[in-house]
Short mmCIF file of C-alpha atoms and ligand atoms in Angstrom, two decimals:
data_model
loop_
_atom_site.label_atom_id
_atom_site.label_comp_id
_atom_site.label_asym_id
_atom_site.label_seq_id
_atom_site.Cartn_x
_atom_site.Cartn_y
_atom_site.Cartn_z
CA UNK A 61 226.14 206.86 26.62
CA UNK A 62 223.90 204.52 28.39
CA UNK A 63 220.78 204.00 26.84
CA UNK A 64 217.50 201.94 28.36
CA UNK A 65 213.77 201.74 27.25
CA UNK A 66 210.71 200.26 28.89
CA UNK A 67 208.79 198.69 25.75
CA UNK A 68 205.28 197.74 26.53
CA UNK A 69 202.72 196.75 24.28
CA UNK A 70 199.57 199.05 24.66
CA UNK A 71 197.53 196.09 25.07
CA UNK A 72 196.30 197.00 28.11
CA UNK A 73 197.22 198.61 31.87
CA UNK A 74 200.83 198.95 32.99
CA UNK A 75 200.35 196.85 36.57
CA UNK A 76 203.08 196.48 39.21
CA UNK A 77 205.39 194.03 37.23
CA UNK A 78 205.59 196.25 34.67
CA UNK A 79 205.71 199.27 36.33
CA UNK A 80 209.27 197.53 38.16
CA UNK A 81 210.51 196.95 34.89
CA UNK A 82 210.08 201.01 34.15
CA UNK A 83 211.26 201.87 37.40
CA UNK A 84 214.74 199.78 36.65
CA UNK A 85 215.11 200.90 32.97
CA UNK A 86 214.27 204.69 34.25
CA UNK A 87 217.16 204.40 37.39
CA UNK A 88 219.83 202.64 35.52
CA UNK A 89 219.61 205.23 33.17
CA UNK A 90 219.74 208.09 35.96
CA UNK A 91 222.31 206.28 37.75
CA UNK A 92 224.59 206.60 34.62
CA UNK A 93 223.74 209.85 33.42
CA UNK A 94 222.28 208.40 30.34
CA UNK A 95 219.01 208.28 28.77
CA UNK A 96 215.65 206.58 29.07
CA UNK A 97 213.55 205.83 25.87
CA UNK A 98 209.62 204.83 25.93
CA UNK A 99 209.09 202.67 23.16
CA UNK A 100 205.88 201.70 22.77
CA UNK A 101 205.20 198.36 21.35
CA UNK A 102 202.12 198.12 19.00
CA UNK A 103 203.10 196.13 16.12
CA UNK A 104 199.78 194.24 16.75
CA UNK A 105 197.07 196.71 15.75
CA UNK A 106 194.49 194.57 16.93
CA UNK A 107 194.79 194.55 20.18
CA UNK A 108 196.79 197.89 20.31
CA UNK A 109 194.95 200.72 21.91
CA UNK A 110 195.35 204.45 22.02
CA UNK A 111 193.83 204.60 25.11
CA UNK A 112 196.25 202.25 26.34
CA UNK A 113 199.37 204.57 25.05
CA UNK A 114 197.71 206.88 27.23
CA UNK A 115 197.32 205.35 30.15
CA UNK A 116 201.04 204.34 29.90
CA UNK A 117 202.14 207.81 29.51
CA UNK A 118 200.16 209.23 32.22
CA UNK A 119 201.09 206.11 34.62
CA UNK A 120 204.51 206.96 34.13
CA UNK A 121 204.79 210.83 34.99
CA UNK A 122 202.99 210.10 38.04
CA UNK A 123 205.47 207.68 39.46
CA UNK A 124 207.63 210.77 37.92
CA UNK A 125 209.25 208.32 35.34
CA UNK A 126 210.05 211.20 32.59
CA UNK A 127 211.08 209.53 29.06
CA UNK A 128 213.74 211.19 27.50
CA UNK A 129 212.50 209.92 24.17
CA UNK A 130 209.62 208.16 22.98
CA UNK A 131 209.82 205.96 20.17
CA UNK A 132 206.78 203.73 18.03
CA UNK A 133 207.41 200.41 16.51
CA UNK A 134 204.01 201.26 14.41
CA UNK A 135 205.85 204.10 12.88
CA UNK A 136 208.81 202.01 12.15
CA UNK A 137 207.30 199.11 9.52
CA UNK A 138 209.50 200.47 6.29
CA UNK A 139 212.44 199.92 8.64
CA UNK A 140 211.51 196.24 9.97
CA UNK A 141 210.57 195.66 5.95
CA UNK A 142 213.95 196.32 5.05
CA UNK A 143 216.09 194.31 7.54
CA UNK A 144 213.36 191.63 7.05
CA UNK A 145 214.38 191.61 3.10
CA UNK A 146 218.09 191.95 3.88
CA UNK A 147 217.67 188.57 6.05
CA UNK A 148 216.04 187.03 3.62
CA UNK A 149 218.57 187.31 1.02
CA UNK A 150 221.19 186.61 3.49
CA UNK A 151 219.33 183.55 3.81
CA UNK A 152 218.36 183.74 7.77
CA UNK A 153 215.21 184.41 7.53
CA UNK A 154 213.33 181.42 5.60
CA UNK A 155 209.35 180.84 4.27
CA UNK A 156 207.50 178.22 6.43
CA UNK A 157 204.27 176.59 4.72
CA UNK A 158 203.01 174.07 8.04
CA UNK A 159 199.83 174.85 9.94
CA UNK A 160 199.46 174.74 13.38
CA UNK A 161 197.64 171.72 13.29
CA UNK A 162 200.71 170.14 11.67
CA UNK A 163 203.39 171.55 14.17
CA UNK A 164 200.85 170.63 16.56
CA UNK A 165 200.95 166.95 15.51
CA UNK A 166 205.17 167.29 15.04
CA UNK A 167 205.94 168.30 18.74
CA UNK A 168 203.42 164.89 19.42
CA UNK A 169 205.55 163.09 17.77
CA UNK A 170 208.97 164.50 19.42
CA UNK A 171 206.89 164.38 22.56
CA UNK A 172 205.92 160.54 21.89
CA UNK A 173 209.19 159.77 21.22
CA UNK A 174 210.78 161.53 24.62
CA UNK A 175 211.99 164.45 22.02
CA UNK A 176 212.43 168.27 23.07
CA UNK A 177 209.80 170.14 20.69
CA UNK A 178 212.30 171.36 18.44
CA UNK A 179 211.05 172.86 14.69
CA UNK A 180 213.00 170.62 12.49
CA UNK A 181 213.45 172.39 9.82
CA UNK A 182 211.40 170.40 7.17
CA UNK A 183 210.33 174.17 5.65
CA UNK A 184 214.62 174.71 4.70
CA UNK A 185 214.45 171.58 2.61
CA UNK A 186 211.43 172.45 -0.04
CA UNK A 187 212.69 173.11 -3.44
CA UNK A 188 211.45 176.45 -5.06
CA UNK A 189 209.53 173.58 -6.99
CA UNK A 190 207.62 172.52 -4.07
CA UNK A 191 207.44 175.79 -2.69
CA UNK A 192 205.70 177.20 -6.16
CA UNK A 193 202.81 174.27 -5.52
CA UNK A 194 202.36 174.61 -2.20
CA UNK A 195 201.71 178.70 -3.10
CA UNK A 196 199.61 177.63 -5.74
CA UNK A 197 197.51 175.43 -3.12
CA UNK A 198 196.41 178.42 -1.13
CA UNK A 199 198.90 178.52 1.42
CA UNK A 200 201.13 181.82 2.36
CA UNK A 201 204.17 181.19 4.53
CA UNK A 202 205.24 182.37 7.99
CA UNK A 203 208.53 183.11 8.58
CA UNK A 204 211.58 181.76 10.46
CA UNK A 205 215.03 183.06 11.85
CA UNK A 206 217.65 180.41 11.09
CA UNK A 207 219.54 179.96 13.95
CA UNK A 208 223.23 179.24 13.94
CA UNK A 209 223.57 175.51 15.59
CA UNK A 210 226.41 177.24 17.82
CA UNK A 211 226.85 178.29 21.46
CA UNK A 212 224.87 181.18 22.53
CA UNK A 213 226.04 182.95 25.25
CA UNK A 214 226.02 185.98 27.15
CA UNK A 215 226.94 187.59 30.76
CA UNK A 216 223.64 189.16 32.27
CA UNK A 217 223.87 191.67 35.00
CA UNK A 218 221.63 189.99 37.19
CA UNK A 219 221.74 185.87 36.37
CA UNK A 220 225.68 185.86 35.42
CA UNK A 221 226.81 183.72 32.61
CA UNK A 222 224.35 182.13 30.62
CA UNK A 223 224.38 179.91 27.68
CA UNK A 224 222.15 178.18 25.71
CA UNK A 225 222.70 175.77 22.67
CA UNK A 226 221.70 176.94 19.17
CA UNK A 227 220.66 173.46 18.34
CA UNK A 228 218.61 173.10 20.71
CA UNK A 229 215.94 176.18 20.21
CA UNK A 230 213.48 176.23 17.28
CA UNK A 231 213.93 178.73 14.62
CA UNK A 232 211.67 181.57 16.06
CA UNK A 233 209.06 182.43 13.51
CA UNK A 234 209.50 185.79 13.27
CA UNK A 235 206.60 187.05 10.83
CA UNK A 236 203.23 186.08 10.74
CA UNK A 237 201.29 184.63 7.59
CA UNK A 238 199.46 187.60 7.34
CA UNK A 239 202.39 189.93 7.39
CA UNK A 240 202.48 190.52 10.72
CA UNK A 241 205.52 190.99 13.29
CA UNK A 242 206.39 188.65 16.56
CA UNK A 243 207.76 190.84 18.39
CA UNK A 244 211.49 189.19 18.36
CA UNK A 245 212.48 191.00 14.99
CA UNK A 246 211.48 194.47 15.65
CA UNK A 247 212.76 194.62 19.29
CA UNK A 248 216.43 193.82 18.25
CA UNK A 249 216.01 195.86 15.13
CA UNK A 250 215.01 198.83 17.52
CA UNK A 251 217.43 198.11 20.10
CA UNK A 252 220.40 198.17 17.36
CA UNK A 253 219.30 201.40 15.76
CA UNK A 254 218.20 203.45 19.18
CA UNK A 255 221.80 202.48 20.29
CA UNK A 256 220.30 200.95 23.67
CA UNK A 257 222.93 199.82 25.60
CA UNK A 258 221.30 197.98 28.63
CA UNK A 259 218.33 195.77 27.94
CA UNK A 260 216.21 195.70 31.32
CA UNK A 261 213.40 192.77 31.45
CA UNK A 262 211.74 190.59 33.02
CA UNK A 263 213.37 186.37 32.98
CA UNK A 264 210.32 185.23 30.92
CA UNK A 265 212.19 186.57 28.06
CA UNK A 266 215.61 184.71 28.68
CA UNK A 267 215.11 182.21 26.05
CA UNK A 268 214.36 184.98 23.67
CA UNK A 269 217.36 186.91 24.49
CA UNK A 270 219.21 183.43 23.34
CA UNK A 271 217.80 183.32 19.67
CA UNK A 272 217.65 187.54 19.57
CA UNK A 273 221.44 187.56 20.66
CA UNK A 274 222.14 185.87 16.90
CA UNK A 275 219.76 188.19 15.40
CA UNK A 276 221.75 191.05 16.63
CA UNK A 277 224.82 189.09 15.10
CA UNK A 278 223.04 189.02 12.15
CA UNK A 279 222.40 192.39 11.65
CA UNK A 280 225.78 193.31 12.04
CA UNK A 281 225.06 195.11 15.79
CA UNK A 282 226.43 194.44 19.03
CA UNK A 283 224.35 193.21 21.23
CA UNK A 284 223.00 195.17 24.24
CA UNK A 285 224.16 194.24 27.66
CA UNK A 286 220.92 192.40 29.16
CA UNK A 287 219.57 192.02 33.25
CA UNK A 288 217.17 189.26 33.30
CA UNK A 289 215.22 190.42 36.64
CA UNK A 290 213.23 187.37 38.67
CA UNK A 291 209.73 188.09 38.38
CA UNK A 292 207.43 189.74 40.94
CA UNK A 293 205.21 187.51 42.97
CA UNK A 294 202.84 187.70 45.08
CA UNK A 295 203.03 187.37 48.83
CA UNK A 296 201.42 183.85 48.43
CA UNK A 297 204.57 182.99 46.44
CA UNK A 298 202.90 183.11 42.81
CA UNK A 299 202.11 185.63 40.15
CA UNK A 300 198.75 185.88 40.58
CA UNK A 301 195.60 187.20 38.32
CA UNK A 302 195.37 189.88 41.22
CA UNK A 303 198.75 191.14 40.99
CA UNK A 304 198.48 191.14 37.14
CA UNK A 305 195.67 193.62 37.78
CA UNK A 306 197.07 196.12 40.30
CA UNK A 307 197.80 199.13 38.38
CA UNK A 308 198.51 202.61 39.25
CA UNK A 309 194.88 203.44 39.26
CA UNK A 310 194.10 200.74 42.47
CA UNK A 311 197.37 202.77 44.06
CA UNK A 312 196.24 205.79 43.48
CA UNK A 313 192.62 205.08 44.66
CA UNK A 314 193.88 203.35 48.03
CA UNK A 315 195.71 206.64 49.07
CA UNK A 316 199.33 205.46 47.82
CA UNK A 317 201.95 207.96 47.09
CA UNK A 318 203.92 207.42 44.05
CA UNK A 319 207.41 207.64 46.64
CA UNK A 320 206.20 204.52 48.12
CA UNK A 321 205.59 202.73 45.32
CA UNK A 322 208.90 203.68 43.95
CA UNK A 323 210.87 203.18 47.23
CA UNK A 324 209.38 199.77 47.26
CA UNK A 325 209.74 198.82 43.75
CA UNK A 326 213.32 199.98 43.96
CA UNK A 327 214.70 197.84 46.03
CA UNK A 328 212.14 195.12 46.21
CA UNK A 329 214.31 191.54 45.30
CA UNK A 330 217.74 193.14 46.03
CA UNK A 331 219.99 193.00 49.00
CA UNK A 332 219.50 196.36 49.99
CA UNK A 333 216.17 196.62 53.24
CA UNK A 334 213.48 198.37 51.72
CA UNK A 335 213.29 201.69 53.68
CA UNK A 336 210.85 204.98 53.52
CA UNK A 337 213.28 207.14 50.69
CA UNK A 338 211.78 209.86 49.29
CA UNK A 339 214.74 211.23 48.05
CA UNK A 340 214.77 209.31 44.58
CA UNK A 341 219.13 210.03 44.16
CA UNK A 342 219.68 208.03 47.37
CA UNK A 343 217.70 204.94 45.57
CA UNK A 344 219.04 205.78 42.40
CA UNK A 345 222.72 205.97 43.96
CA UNK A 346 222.75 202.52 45.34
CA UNK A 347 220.99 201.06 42.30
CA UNK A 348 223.00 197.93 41.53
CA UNK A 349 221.72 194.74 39.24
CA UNK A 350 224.48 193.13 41.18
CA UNK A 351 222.37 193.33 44.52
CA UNK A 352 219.28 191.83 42.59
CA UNK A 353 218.86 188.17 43.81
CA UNK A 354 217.30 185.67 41.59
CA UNK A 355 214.41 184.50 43.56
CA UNK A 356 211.72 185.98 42.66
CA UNK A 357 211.01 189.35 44.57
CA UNK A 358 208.10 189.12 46.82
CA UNK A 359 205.25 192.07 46.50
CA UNK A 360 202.44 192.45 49.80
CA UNK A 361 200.16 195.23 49.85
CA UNK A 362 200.53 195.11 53.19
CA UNK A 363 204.26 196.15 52.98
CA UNK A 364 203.61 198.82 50.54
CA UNK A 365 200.91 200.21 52.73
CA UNK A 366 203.38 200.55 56.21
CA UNK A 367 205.68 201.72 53.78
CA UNK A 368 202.94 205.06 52.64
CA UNK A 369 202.30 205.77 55.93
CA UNK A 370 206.12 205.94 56.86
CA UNK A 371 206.53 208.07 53.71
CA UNK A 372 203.63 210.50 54.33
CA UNK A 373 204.87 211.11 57.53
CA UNK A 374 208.36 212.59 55.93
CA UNK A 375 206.99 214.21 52.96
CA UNK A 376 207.41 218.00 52.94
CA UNK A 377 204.02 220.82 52.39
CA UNK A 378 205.24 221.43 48.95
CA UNK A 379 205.05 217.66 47.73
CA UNK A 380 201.14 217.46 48.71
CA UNK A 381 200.23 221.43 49.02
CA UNK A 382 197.76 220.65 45.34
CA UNK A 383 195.85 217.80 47.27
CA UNK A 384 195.17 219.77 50.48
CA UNK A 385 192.39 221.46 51.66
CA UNK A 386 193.15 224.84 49.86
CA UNK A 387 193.73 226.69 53.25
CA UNK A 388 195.45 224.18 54.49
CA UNK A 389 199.27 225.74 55.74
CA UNK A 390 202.45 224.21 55.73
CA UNK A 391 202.16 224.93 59.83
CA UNK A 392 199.04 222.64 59.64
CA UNK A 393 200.30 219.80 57.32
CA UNK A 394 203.38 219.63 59.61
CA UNK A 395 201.13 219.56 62.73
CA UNK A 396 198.67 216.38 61.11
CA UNK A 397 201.12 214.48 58.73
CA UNK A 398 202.69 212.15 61.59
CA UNK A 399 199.36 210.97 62.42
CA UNK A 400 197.92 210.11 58.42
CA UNK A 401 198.14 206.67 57.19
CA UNK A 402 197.52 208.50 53.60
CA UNK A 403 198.05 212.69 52.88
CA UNK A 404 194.35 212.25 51.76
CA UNK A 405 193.43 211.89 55.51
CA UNK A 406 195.04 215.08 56.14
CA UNK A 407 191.51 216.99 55.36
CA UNK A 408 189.75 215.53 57.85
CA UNK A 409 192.08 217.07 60.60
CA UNK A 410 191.52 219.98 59.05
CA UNK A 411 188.26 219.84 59.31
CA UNK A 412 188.88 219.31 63.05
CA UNK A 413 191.28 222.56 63.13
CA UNK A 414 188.28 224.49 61.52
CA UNK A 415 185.11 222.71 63.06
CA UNK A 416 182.42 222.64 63.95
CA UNK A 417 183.90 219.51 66.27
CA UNK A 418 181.12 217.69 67.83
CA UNK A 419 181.03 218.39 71.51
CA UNK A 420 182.26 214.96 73.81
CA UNK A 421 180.04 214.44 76.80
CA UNK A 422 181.63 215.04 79.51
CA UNK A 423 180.73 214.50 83.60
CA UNK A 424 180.25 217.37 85.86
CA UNK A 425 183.65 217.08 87.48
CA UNK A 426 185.10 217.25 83.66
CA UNK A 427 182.77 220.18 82.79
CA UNK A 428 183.99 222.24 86.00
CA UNK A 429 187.56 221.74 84.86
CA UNK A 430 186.64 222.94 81.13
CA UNK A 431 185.36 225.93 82.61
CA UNK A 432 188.62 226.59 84.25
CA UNK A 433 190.20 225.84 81.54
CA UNK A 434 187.99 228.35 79.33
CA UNK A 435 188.68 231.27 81.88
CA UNK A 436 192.56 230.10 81.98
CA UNK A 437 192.81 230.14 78.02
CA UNK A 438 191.57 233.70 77.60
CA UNK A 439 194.51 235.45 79.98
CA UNK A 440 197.56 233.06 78.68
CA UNK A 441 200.35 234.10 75.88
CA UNK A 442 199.02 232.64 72.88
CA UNK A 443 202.36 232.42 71.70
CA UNK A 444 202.62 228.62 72.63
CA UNK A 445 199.36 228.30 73.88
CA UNK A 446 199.28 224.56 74.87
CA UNK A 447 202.34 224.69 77.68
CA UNK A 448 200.61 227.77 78.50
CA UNK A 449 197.56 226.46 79.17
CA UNK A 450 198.59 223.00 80.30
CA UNK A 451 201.06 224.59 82.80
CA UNK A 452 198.43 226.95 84.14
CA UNK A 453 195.95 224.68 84.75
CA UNK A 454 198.28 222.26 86.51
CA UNK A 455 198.82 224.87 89.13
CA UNK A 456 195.54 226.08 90.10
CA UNK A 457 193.73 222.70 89.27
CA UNK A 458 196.34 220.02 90.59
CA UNK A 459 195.24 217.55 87.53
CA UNK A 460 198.06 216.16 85.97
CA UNK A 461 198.84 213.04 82.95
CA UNK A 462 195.47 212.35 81.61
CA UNK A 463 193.42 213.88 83.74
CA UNK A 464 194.89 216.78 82.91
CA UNK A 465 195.40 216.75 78.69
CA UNK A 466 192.29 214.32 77.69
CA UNK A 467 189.42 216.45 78.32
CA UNK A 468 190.98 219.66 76.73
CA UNK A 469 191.78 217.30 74.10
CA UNK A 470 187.95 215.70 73.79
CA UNK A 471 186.51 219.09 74.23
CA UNK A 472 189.08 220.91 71.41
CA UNK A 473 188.80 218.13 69.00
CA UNK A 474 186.09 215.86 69.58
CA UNK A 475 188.90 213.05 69.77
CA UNK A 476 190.64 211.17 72.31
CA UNK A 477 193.56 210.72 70.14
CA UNK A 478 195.32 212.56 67.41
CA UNK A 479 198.13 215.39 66.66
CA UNK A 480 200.50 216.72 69.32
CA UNK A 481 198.31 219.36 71.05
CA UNK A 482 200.91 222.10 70.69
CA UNK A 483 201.07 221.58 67.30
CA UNK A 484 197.17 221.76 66.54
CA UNK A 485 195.76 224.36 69.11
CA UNK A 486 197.78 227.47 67.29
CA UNK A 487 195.78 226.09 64.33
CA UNK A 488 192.42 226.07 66.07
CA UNK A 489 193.19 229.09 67.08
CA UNK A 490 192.16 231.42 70.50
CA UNK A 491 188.62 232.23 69.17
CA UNK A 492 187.50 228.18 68.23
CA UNK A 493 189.56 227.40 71.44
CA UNK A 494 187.62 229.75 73.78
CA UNK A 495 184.04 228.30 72.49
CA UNK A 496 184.95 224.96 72.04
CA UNK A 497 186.38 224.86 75.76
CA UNK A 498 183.27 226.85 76.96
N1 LIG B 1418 206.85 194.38 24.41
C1 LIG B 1418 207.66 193.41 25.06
C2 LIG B 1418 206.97 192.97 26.34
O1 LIG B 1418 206.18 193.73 26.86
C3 LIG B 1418 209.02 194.00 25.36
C4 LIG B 1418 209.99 193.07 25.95
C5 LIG B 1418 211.36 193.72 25.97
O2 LIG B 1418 211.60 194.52 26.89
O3 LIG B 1418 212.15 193.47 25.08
O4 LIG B 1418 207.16 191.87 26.79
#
């Protein structure tokens, strides 16, 4: 069965990156009938935040993202304690006693001498002599995985073959001096024992997935299959600090319907042309790392924003019915929704449909017409009452085009432009219609 997760740290808001990554764990998963896990990330308790958890959650289920499972590395330390010791004894994991300052000073070195800033290893070569003294100087050590000096390589669903060299990387230090996790360890140690299958991320984490692919080895586990996604930039071509802040709260608050946001997301970077979807099995159906490209995926505002308003225009009464106007119809959304940028702009034609509508000023020519038009409106069939009307006062007035539809439009409305007419004068209704027209 596949299995995916999304595994922020609650260290602060999901924003749009992140919320792609979801989206791709969440439709891989549906497009393989397998599951989707949540695994929330907070090995760091210092900067982990309940409120964050939360906001994750709830950020989530409104872009309809529904975990099937929902896991914590905080509950999990007994686990990571364990593999940590097995590792240890196995001799892959391995006490480091340098400071900073002297890596620091090391990678000068390496860097002085035209040198990649590779760890080299000086910690493997203390006796248990030196490493006693060193103890008894103060110092606690930090600790490294031992990487095999061997190929490392892997096929990724979206970059193809990749391979690294083993001797190349630095031992990742894996736990802190104080005790505390990186977050290489407990990822693969999670992803081995939730059985995830497909490891969805973004390529910032490529050279991780070199040195975690041995600690999967290590452990004994296969290795997930992994798609290394380009990151999302911004239309200016970088990742900027105002991407990094757009979160579901900005969307939200700009009138932005979660179906845009995933339409977008979905297909944003790939081969397939974004397009107005609501209907999330079509997107999930032709979801396909293989159509990911790996330039990095472009995100505009501006897109996302024609993209709402082609959205809102499709989406059915019961999708928005809770955000209406509470006696607002499915007769009246379908009458207003071609004409809303956002379904929150949907009240104010309502408020049109149920007045008062400020009266246009209109010349006397204009008013004798209304007039007409008043004494026409009370004797037509108010089954459709706008061809009624329309096709009434054509005949005895002679107006036609504009002259005809603009001021029964300006006098029912109060606006020059909006809704089809036949559409919004059933809504108005024959009593509004008679006084506004009088
Ligand atoms: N917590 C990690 C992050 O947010 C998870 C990376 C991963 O998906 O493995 O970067």
């Amino acid at each position: 069965m596949t299995v995916t997760r999304f595994a922020p740290s609650p260290t602060g808001h999901l924003h749009i990156g992140n919320l792609r990554t979801a989206l791709h764990n969440w439709m891989y998963a549906k497009r393989h009938g397998g599951r989707f896990l949540l695994r929330i990330d907070d090995t760091d308790p210092a900067r982990s935040e309940e409120r964050f958890v939360d906001a994750i959650r709830t950020d989530l289920a409104w872009l309809g993202l529904v975990p099937d499972g929902e896991e914590r590395q905080s509950a999990r330390f007994d686990r990571y304690e364990a593999v940590f010791a097995e590792l240890v004894a196995a001799g892959r994991i391995y006490p480091a006693y340098e400071t900073p300052e002297e890596l620091d000073l090391r990678r000068k070195v390496l860097a002085g001498r035209g040198l990649p800033p590779v760890y080299d290893r000086a910690a493997l070569a203390l006796t248990d002599a030196d490493r006693a003294r060193m103890e008894g100087e103060g110092r606690t050590p930090h600790w490294r995985f031992r990487l095999d000096h061997a190929p490392i390589e892997w096929d990724d669903m979206v970059r193809g073959a990749q391979r690294f060299d083993g001797a190349l990387l630095s031992d990742p230090v894996v736990r802190r001096a104080d005790g505390s996790w990186l977050y290489l360890l407990p990822s693969v140690i999670d992803d081995a024992d939730m059985a995830v299958t497909h490891v969805v991320r973004g390529e910032d984490h490529v050279s991780n997935t070199a040195t975690q692919m041995q600690m999967f080895a290590a452990m004994g586990a296969t290795p997930p299959t992994f798609a290394h996604e380009a990151l999302l930039v911004g239309s200016e071509g970088k990742l900027s600090k105002r991407l990094g802040s757009l979160g579901i709260d900005h969307f939200r608050g700009a009138g932005i319907e979660p179906e845009a946001v995933v339409a977008l997301l979905a297909r944003l970077g790939t081969s397939d042309p974004v397009e107005p979807v609501t209907d999330r099995q079509t997107l999930i159906d032709t979801f396909d790392f293989a159509r990911f490209g790996r330039a990095p995926a472009r995100f505009d505002e501006a897109e996302l924003a024609q993209l709402n308003t082609r959205i809102v225009h499709q989406l059915p009464f019961e999708r928005v019915a809770a955000t209406l106007p509470a006696d607002m119809d499915a007769a009246a959304w379908d009458a207003v929704r071609g004409n809303l940028d956002r379904v929150g702009d949907a009240a104010d034609w309502w408020r049109v449909v149920t007045g008062p509508v400020e009266p246009a000023a209109f010349d006397a020519e204009d008013r004798a017409f209304l007039t007409t038009a008043a004494r026409v409106a009370r004797s037509i069939d108010w089954d459709a009452p706008w061809a009624a009307l329309t096709g009434a006062l054509k005949a005895e007035t002679g107006r036609k085009g504009k002259a005809l539809f603009l001021p029964l439009r300006l006098a029912l409305t109060g606006r020059a432009h909006g809704p089809d007419m036949a559409a919004l004068l059933p809504l108005i209704g024959r009593e509004r219609a008679l006084t506004r027209l009088e």
